[in-house]
RNA sequence: GCCCACUUGGCGGAAUAGGUAGACGCAAGGGACUUAAAAUCCCUUGUCCGUAAGGACGUCCCGGUUCGAGUCCGGGAGUGGGCACCA
C-alpha cells in the first residue's frame, strides 16, 4: 500500500463514528409524525455472523438511513430468535447449558453486528428466550386458546427409538436418525395445533392487497394455501362389506364431472376404515406397519412408488350402482380433504398410474373439443372438453357437468359442493426443552387449563439433564408436577414447548413495546404497523411469512390488535455464494488453503491436486465460508458494505470474490485521497454555489446522478445506485473548478456525500467533515433533482432499415412525426442507402427511432 | 415429484413503456511513472471476417407475435429456493 493509503485508517474512522452515533442516540425514535418501520428478519444466534447476515443487514440499513434522510421517523430495531435446536444440540454434544451457550453467542454476534455500523436502535433489543418475551408470548397463547384457536389433536411425528425423542425432518437422513442411526418410525402424538385453516380464506384473499410484495412470494403462498373447489360425496359401502357400522366412505373430488370414469376408491393408511380393517387383517396391518416406516416429507411421498392394497371391500357408484373396489393407498393423505379419494384414471395422472399398476379399468369420460377419432389414452387427460360415456352428462362441458353432478348429489342427499384447502393446521408442539413453555396444566379432574396470568412468565427450569435422551422437561418432576393455583388440585404441566415459528410470528410487534409489560391493544401498533419494509431471505417465503400473517389475523379477530397484515412491503434478498473446492480424494478444501502453481491448484500443506467445483451458498460443511469478522477487520465495514451492494442486484445470489472486495476498497481509498487533497476554506460550507457560475455540465451530471441514485434506491436496485455514484465520482475526479471558485464543486461533492452516506456511512461522515460541514451527514436531507437540468436539447435518433440499426443522427428534440420524416429522408446517408430502392413503409417514433421497411 | 424464481462478454451485471445491447465494476493486455516491484494514472477489450474503412453474427435452446424482441407468447434445457419439526 502506498503512503497516502495508510492515512485511510478504517478502524479509527469506523470506531469513532459508531461511538458518536451511539452517544447522540441518533437512531432512537424522537417522534412519530412520519413513521417508517424498517425490519430485517432477526437472526438465530449461532455465535458468529455470516456473509448472509452482512448482506441482509446492509440492505436494511441502506433503506433505513435513506428513509431517515428523506425525513421519515425511522424505526429500525434488532433482536434475537434465540430458542431452537442448535442450543440443545450444543448441550448434548458439548455439555453446555443452552442458556449459557445462547447468551454467549448473542454477546459475540452483537459486537460483530455493531462493527458493521448499522443504524439500529439497540434500546429496543429483544431476545425470544428472555422472561419478558416468554411472558408476552404466553399471554398471546392463552388468548388464542380461550378463543378456541388452539386445540389438541393426534398427529404423526418422527420417532427415534434409541434417543427416545422426536426428530426434526432434517435430522432424519434416509429414514435413519442422524445421531443414533436408528430406523425412524412415525409415532402418533397428542399435540397442540393452531387453527390457521380457519383463516385460509382471508389469508388467500388478502394476498391481493399486498401490492408491495414480490409476485412470486404471493404465488407460493397461494399455492401453499391451495384452494380447491369440488364436491364431497358419500359413497355407500356394499351391504355385505359393512364392518363395525362403517357403512359409507366420504370422498372429496375436484372433478365431480368425471364421476362416470371412476374405477376405484382409495383411502389413507390412517383413515378410520383402514384402522378398523387392520384389527382383523394381518395383511392390512402389515401394510400400515410398512407405511409407518416410509416417507415423512411431502417430497418423499411424491417420489416414492405408489402402492395400494385391495381391502376386499366395495363401495357403490352413486349413479350407476356399479361396485368400486376400495384400496388403501400410500399416497392418499388423511390430512387433506376427507382422507379418501375417488379414482378416475383417465383424467388424473396419479390415478392413471395406479390403475395401470393394479389393472383397473380406465374409462375416458372427457374428450377435448378437437379430436373426433377415438384414441387410447397413454396418459391422463386433465384438460377441458366434452363429456362422453357419462349417461346424463354426455355432451356437456366440464363446467356444466360439474354443476349437474353437484345438483343431483344434493338432490339425492349424498353429496354437496365443497371447498377444501391444502393448508393444514399449524402443529406448534415441540417435544423439546429449549423453547417457550406452553402455559397449560392438566388438572387431576381431567380439565385442561391455561395457567393464571399472575404465574406468567412460566419459565424453563435451569437444572436439566440431557443425558437421558428425550425431552428433559418430561424427566423433571419438580417442574412437571404442580398444583392448580385456583383450586389447589394436583396438576401436570404441559411439557411440550412452542415451535420457534411462534416466537418469530409476532416479534415485530414486540419491538414497539420492547421495554414494557404490554404488547397488544397498543396504539403504537397502529402507528407503526404494518411494517413498512420487511427484508429477508426467500427461504421464508411461505412458512414464517404465512404464520406471521395468520397471527395478526387471529389477534385481530379477537380484537387484540387492529391491523390486518404484518408486513406492507416485502423484499427478499438472494444468498451469498462462494466457490467450492475439492481435492483428489473428494474432500472439501478451504479456499485459503489453496495455492496456484503453474496455473494448477494445489493444497498448501498436503500438495494434493485441487479442483474448482462451483459457486454455492456459503456453508461450513462445504468449507466455502468467508468470515465477515476478518473482512471487516482487514478492509473495514464500509468496504464490506459497498462490496455487498455493488454488482449483484439484491434479489439475486451474490458471488463472493476477493477481487471484488479489493475493488470496493480501492474505490473508497481513491475517494478518500481525492477529498483529502481538496483545499476548501473554512467558510465554504456557508456559501452556496452561484447558479450562473455553476457550470451546466457539472450541474447536469450531478442532477442525473441524484435522479439515478434516488430512483435506484426507491426500487431496491442498490447495485445501480453504486454504479451511478461511481460514474459521477469518475467525473469529479478530473473536474477543474473555474475562476478559482470551488463553491460549485463543493456543492456537488456535498450532495454526493449525502447520497453515499446510507451505503458507506462512516466514510461519508469523514468526507462531510473534510468539506468543512459542522453537523453530521447522518442528519442531512436527501438532495433533490430538478427536471430542468435533466432535459437535453438534442437527441440521438436511430435510423433502422427493416428493424436493423443503420445510422444514428443527432437531432433537435421535440420534432413532430412529419418533421422527423422530412429530416431523415433528406439525410445524405439515408439517400445513399435508399439509392435504388423504395421504402414500403415508414415507422416514426419521435425522438427515438425511424424504421424504413424495404422489401 | 410438486410449487416458485433465475439464465445477457472471460466474470458480476446495466438497459423507463417492445425502440442505440453490454452502463458501472472485476479480470486480462498494452503504455506512463519507478533502479525494480507494489501502488497509482492513461489506453484497449462481445465474437467472427478484414491491413483498414467497413461488414456479418450476437442476450440458454427451438418456435411464434411485431416494422422492430434481452424485454411479449408457446415449448424445452440447465441452475437455485421451498415442500409443513432447520431457522
Tab-separated table of C-alpha atoms in Angstrom, chain A residues 389-671:
chain	number	residue	atom	x	y	z
A	389	UNK	CA	-69.554	-42.246	-21.759
A	390	UNK	CA	-71.349	-40.435	-18.982
A	391	UNK	CA	-75.082	-41.120	-19.143
A	392	UNK	CA	-76.966	-37.906	-18.366
A	393	UNK	CA	-73.783	-35.813	-18.618
A	394	UNK	CA	-72.968	-36.638	-22.222
A	395	UNK	CA	-72.207	-33.663	-24.477
A	396	UNK	CA	-71.938	-31.250	-21.575
A	397	UNK	CA	-68.802	-29.190	-20.987
A	398	UNK	CA	-66.683	-29.907	-17.914
A	399	UNK	CA	-68.149	-26.890	-16.136
A	400	UNK	CA	-71.750	-27.798	-16.937
A	401	UNK	CA	-71.176	-31.380	-15.877
A	402	UNK	CA	-69.670	-30.313	-12.535
A	403	UNK	CA	-72.758	-28.258	-11.750
A	404	UNK	CA	-75.124	-31.008	-12.890
A	405	UNK	CA	-73.456	-33.689	-10.773
A	406	UNK	CA	-73.446	-31.459	-7.692
A	407	UNK	CA	-77.121	-30.642	-8.253
A	408	UNK	CA	-78.058	-34.321	-8.448
A	409	UNK	CA	-75.886	-35.273	-5.469
A	410	UNK	CA	-77.551	-32.624	-3.359
A	411	UNK	CA	-80.972	-33.730	-4.531
A	412	UNK	CA	-80.190	-37.298	-3.547
A	413	UNK	CA	-78.769	-36.083	-0.243
A	414	UNK	CA	-75.459	-37.876	-0.743
A	415	UNK	CA	-73.153	-35.026	-1.508
A	416	UNK	CA	-72.635	-31.296	-1.921
A	417	UNK	CA	-70.404	-28.648	-3.319
A	418	UNK	CA	-67.383	-28.072	-1.079
A	419	UNK	CA	-64.200	-26.069	-0.838
A	420	UNK	CA	-61.064	-27.638	0.593
A	421	UNK	CA	-57.690	-26.144	1.299
A	422	UNK	CA	-54.326	-27.827	1.073
A	423	UNK	CA	-53.254	-25.742	4.064
A	424	UNK	CA	-53.133	-27.758	7.282
A	425	UNK	CA	-53.427	-26.542	10.833
A	426	UNK	CA	-50.122	-25.475	12.351
A	427	UNK	CA	-48.606	-28.002	14.717
A	428	UNK	CA	-46.969	-25.814	17.343
A	429	UNK	CA	-45.924	-28.544	19.792
A	430	UNK	CA	-42.281	-29.485	20.130
A	431	UNK	CA	-41.087	-32.254	22.407
A	432	UNK	CA	-38.008	-30.238	23.313
A	433	UNK	CA	-36.527	-28.226	26.155
A	434	UNK	CA	-35.181	-25.072	24.544
A	435	UNK	CA	-38.415	-23.358	23.561
A	436	UNK	CA	-41.174	-21.258	25.077
A	437	UNK	CA	-43.108	-23.333	27.674
A	438	UNK	CA	-46.764	-23.864	26.844
A	439	UNK	CA	-48.739	-22.290	29.716
A	440	UNK	CA	-51.161	-25.162	30.179
A	441	UNK	CA	-51.841	-27.572	33.021
A	442	UNK	CA	-53.667	-30.901	33.046
A	443	UNK	CA	-55.616	-30.933	36.284
A	444	UNK	CA	-56.353	-34.162	38.143
A	445	UNK	CA	-60.070	-33.724	37.441
A	446	UNK	CA	-59.292	-34.038	33.731
A	447	UNK	CA	-59.564	-30.343	32.906
A	448	UNK	CA	-57.023	-28.791	30.533
A	449	UNK	CA	-56.495	-25.194	31.610
A	450	UNK	CA	-54.256	-22.223	30.951
A	451	UNK	CA	-52.242	-21.102	33.978
A	452	UNK	CA	-53.132	-17.900	35.822
A	453	UNK	CA	-51.818	-14.643	34.443
A	454	UNK	CA	-50.126	-13.998	37.779
A	455	UNK	CA	-47.969	-17.065	37.195
A	456	UNK	CA	-46.551	-15.671	33.971
A	457	UNK	CA	-43.948	-15.930	32.747
A	458	UNK	CA	-43.752	-19.663	33.156
A	459	UNK	CA	-40.042	-20.093	32.746
A	460	UNK	CA	-37.959	-23.136	31.910
A	461	UNK	CA	-36.175	-24.834	34.802
A	462	UNK	CA	-32.411	-24.443	34.586
A	463	UNK	CA	-31.408	-27.704	36.237
A	464	UNK	CA	-31.993	-30.085	33.389
A	465	UNK	CA	-30.288	-33.254	32.296
A	466	UNK	CA	-29.820	-34.083	28.634
A	467	UNK	CA	-28.119	-37.417	29.216
A	468	UNK	CA	-31.306	-39.455	29.427
A	469	UNK	CA	-32.483	-38.503	25.964
A	470	UNK	CA	-35.908	-37.239	25.068
A	471	UNK	CA	-37.388	-34.061	26.450
A	472	UNK	CA	-35.706	-33.050	29.746
A	473	UNK	CA	-38.925	-31.391	30.925
A	474	UNK	CA	-40.533	-34.843	30.971
A	475	UNK	CA	-37.809	-36.004	33.346
A	476	UNK	CA	-38.009	-33.045	35.666
A	477	UNK	CA	-40.623	-33.920	38.314
A	478	UNK	CA	-40.205	-30.695	40.261
A	479	UNK	CA	-41.210	-28.660	37.236
A	480	UNK	CA	-43.627	-31.153	35.764
A	481	UNK	CA	-45.807	-31.715	38.840
A	482	UNK	CA	-47.633	-28.667	40.075
A	483	UNK	CA	-50.933	-27.561	41.529
A	484	UNK	CA	-53.816	-25.535	40.197
A	485	UNK	CA	-53.434	-22.110	41.776
A	486	UNK	CA	-57.197	-21.571	41.843
A	487	UNK	CA	-58.367	-24.833	43.351
A	488	UNK	CA	-55.225	-26.296	44.838
A	489	UNK	CA	-55.842	-29.502	42.910
A	490	UNK	CA	-52.902	-31.535	41.671
A	491	UNK	CA	-51.894	-30.899	38.093
A	492	UNK	CA	-49.285	-31.772	35.497
A	493	UNK	CA	-47.671	-29.152	33.346
A	494	UNK	CA	-47.624	-29.391	29.581
A	495	UNK	CA	-44.056	-30.461	28.783
A	496	UNK	CA	-44.154	-29.658	25.078
A	497	UNK	CA	-42.682	-26.289	24.178
A	498	UNK	CA	-43.657	-23.999	21.327
A	499	UNK	CA	-42.389	-24.157	17.768
A	500	UNK	CA	-39.907	-21.320	17.239
A	501	UNK	CA	-42.025	-20.142	14.334
A	502	UNK	CA	-44.437	-18.979	17.039
A	503	UNK	CA	-41.685	-16.783	18.507
A	504	UNK	CA	-40.938	-15.188	15.160
A	505	UNK	CA	-44.548	-14.743	14.119
A	506	UNK	CA	-45.117	-11.688	16.325
A	507	UNK	CA	-41.683	-10.286	17.264
A	508	UNK	CA	-42.171	-7.220	15.044
A	509	UNK	CA	-44.972	-6.183	17.450
A	510	UNK	CA	-42.783	-6.649	20.497
A	511	UNK	CA	-40.182	-4.160	19.250
A	512	UNK	CA	-42.783	-1.427	19.682
A	513	UNK	CA	-43.107	-2.181	23.403
A	514	UNK	CA	-39.727	-3.771	23.902
A	515	UNK	CA	-39.344	-2.432	27.405
A	516	UNK	CA	-42.882	-2.553	28.716
A	517	UNK	CA	-45.294	-5.141	30.131
A	518	UNK	CA	-47.804	-4.921	27.398
A	519	UNK	CA	-47.889	-5.520	23.739
A	520	UNK	CA	-51.314	-5.808	22.356
A	521	UNK	CA	-54.073	-3.239	22.385
A	522	UNK	CA	-51.321	-0.712	21.984
A	523	UNK	CA	-51.790	2.394	19.921
A	524	UNK	CA	-48.170	2.055	18.927
A	525	UNK	CA	-49.109	-0.902	16.775
A	526	UNK	CA	-51.481	1.216	14.745
A	527	UNK	CA	-48.872	3.931	14.429
A	528	UNK	CA	-46.051	1.717	13.206
A	529	UNK	CA	-47.654	-1.311	11.662
A	530	UNK	CA	-47.838	-2.928	9.248
A	531	UNK	CA	-44.045	-2.881	8.949
A	532	UNK	CA	-43.323	-0.580	6.022
A	533	UNK	CA	-40.481	-2.629	4.674
A	534	UNK	CA	-39.530	-6.126	5.728
A	535	UNK	CA	-36.326	-7.597	4.348
A	536	UNK	CA	-35.298	-11.235	4.473
A	537	UNK	CA	-34.470	-14.417	2.653
A	538	UNK	CA	-36.728	-16.014	0.072
A	539	UNK	CA	-36.458	-19.265	2.041
A	540	UNK	CA	-39.078	-17.793	4.379
A	541	UNK	CA	-41.493	-17.090	1.537
A	542	UNK	CA	-44.105	-19.489	2.835
A	543	UNK	CA	-43.890	-20.626	6.449
A	544	UNK	CA	-42.607	-17.712	8.526
A	545	UNK	CA	-44.471	-15.128	6.471
A	546	UNK	CA	-47.711	-17.099	6.410
A	547	UNK	CA	-47.595	-17.813	10.149
A	548	UNK	CA	-46.981	-14.118	10.850
A	549	UNK	CA	-49.916	-13.147	8.674
A	550	UNK	CA	-52.051	-15.699	10.486
A	551	UNK	CA	-51.125	-14.482	13.975
A	552	UNK	CA	-52.051	-10.930	13.015
A	553	UNK	CA	-55.399	-12.051	11.635
A	554	UNK	CA	-56.077	-14.250	14.648
A	555	UNK	CA	-55.287	-11.464	17.122
A	556	UNK	CA	-57.342	-9.089	15.038
A	557	UNK	CA	-60.305	-11.470	15.113
A	558	UNK	CA	-60.346	-11.336	18.910
A	559	UNK	CA	-59.886	-7.550	18.960
A	560	UNK	CA	-56.404	-7.602	20.409
A	561	UNK	CA	-54.908	-5.588	17.576
A	562	UNK	CA	-56.430	-3.684	14.741
A	563	UNK	CA	-54.107	-4.253	11.873
A	564	UNK	CA	-54.811	-6.924	9.311
A	565	UNK	CA	-51.409	-7.692	7.813
A	566	UNK	CA	-47.957	-7.652	9.434
A	567	UNK	CA	-45.796	-6.514	6.518
A	568	UNK	CA	-46.763	-3.890	3.970
A	569	UNK	CA	-43.631	-4.140	1.876
A	570	UNK	CA	-41.518	-7.237	1.488
A	571	UNK	CA	-38.154	-7.641	-0.116
A	572	UNK	CA	-36.399	-10.986	-0.458
A	573	UNK	CA	-32.674	-10.914	-0.969
A	574	UNK	CA	-30.533	-13.596	-2.594
A	575	UNK	CA	-27.922	-15.742	-0.936
A	576	UNK	CA	-24.204	-15.187	-0.655
A	577	UNK	CA	-22.304	-17.831	-2.602
A	578	UNK	CA	-18.681	-18.700	-2.958
A	579	UNK	CA	-16.601	-21.104	-4.996
A	580	UNK	CA	-16.122	-24.586	-3.608
A	581	UNK	CA	-13.018	-26.711	-3.999
A	582	UNK	CA	-12.336	-30.412	-3.624
A	583	UNK	CA	-9.047	-32.292	-3.602
A	584	UNK	CA	-8.371	-35.524	-5.482
A	585	UNK	CA	-9.855	-37.538	-2.625
A	586	UNK	CA	-13.118	-35.630	-2.909
A	587	UNK	CA	-12.609	-33.709	0.330
A	588	UNK	CA	-13.847	-30.115	0.585
A	589	UNK	CA	-10.969	-27.641	0.824
A	590	UNK	CA	-10.879	-24.118	2.261
A	591	UNK	CA	-10.080	-21.564	-0.470
A	592	UNK	CA	-7.332	-20.038	1.683
A	593	UNK	CA	-5.509	-23.391	1.770
A	594	UNK	CA	-5.099	-23.403	-1.977
A	595	UNK	CA	-2.066	-22.126	-3.832
A	596	UNK	CA	-1.655	-21.718	-7.552
A	597	UNK	CA	1.440	-23.284	-9.061
A	598	UNK	CA	1.956	-23.004	-12.825
A	599	UNK	CA	-1.796	-22.417	-13.202
A	600	UNK	CA	-2.545	-25.650	-11.331
A	601	UNK	CA	-4.328	-25.539	-7.999
A	602	UNK	CA	-2.753	-27.484	-5.166
A	603	UNK	CA	-3.290	-27.742	-1.417
A	604	UNK	CA	-0.838	-25.672	0.572
A	605	UNK	CA	0.133	-28.352	3.064
A	606	UNK	CA	-0.765	-31.705	1.519
A	607	UNK	CA	0.295	-30.730	-2.008
A	608	UNK	CA	-2.685	-32.602	-3.401
A	609	UNK	CA	-4.299	-31.504	-6.631
A	610	UNK	CA	-7.390	-29.354	-6.060
A	611	UNK	CA	-10.178	-28.673	-8.492
A	612	UNK	CA	-12.775	-25.943	-8.543
A	613	UNK	CA	-16.320	-27.294	-8.248
A	614	UNK	CA	-18.834	-24.457	-8.466
A	615	UNK	CA	-20.169	-21.478	-6.590
A	616	UNK	CA	-22.668	-22.460	-3.887
A	617	UNK	CA	-24.382	-20.972	-0.868
A	618	UNK	CA	-21.755	-20.454	1.807
A	619	UNK	CA	-21.831	-23.303	4.293
A	620	UNK	CA	-19.491	-24.695	6.888
A	621	UNK	CA	-19.734	-28.235	5.530
A	622	UNK	CA	-18.542	-27.204	2.083
A	623	UNK	CA	-15.791	-25.060	3.544
A	624	UNK	CA	-16.614	-22.138	1.299
A	625	UNK	CA	-17.348	-19.641	4.033
A	626	UNK	CA	-15.672	-16.275	4.235
A	627	UNK	CA	-15.705	-14.875	7.743
A	628	UNK	CA	-17.145	-11.356	7.792
A	629	UNK	CA	-15.375	-10.578	11.044
A	630	UNK	CA	-11.947	-10.809	9.453
A	631	UNK	CA	-13.153	-8.971	6.350
A	632	UNK	CA	-14.393	-6.056	8.464
A	633	UNK	CA	-11.181	-6.175	10.476
A	634	UNK	CA	-8.965	-6.080	7.386
A	635	UNK	CA	-10.948	-3.940	4.977
A	636	UNK	CA	-13.460	-2.093	7.119
A	637	UNK	CA	-17.234	-2.142	7.351
A	638	UNK	CA	-17.740	0.438	4.605
A	639	UNK	CA	-15.715	-1.630	2.154
A	640	UNK	CA	-17.683	-4.738	3.054
A	641	UNK	CA	-20.945	-2.823	2.690
A	642	UNK	CA	-20.014	-1.309	-0.672
A	643	UNK	CA	-18.991	-4.740	-1.925
A	644	UNK	CA	-22.291	-6.238	-0.768
A	645	UNK	CA	-24.168	-3.540	-2.635
A	646	UNK	CA	-22.118	-3.395	-5.843
A	647	UNK	CA	-22.548	-5.619	-8.838
A	648	UNK	CA	-25.244	-8.115	-7.851
A	649	UNK	CA	-28.836	-6.951	-7.666
A	650	UNK	CA	-30.053	-7.546	-4.086
A	651	UNK	CA	-32.680	-10.128	-5.001
A	652	UNK	CA	-30.162	-12.338	-6.755
A	653	UNK	CA	-27.414	-14.501	-5.410
A	654	UNK	CA	-24.146	-12.733	-4.813
A	655	UNK	CA	-20.843	-14.360	-5.597
A	656	UNK	CA	-18.141	-13.590	-3.101
A	657	UNK	CA	-14.841	-12.726	-4.727
A	658	UNK	CA	-11.610	-11.446	-3.297
A	659	UNK	CA	-11.048	-9.169	-6.260
A	660	UNK	CA	-14.484	-7.689	-5.696
A	661	UNK	CA	-13.720	-6.696	-2.114
A	662	UNK	CA	-10.343	-5.329	-3.252
A	663	UNK	CA	-12.158	-3.285	-5.885
A	664	UNK	CA	-14.507	-1.786	-3.297
A	665	UNK	CA	-11.586	-0.923	-1.055
A	666	UNK	CA	-9.741	0.735	-3.963
A	667	UNK	CA	-12.759	2.869	-4.720
A	668	UNK	CA	-13.096	4.033	-1.132
A	669	UNK	CA	-9.404	4.822	-0.838
A	670	UNK	CA	-9.490	6.709	-4.116
A	671	UNK	CA	-12.380	8.832	-2.936
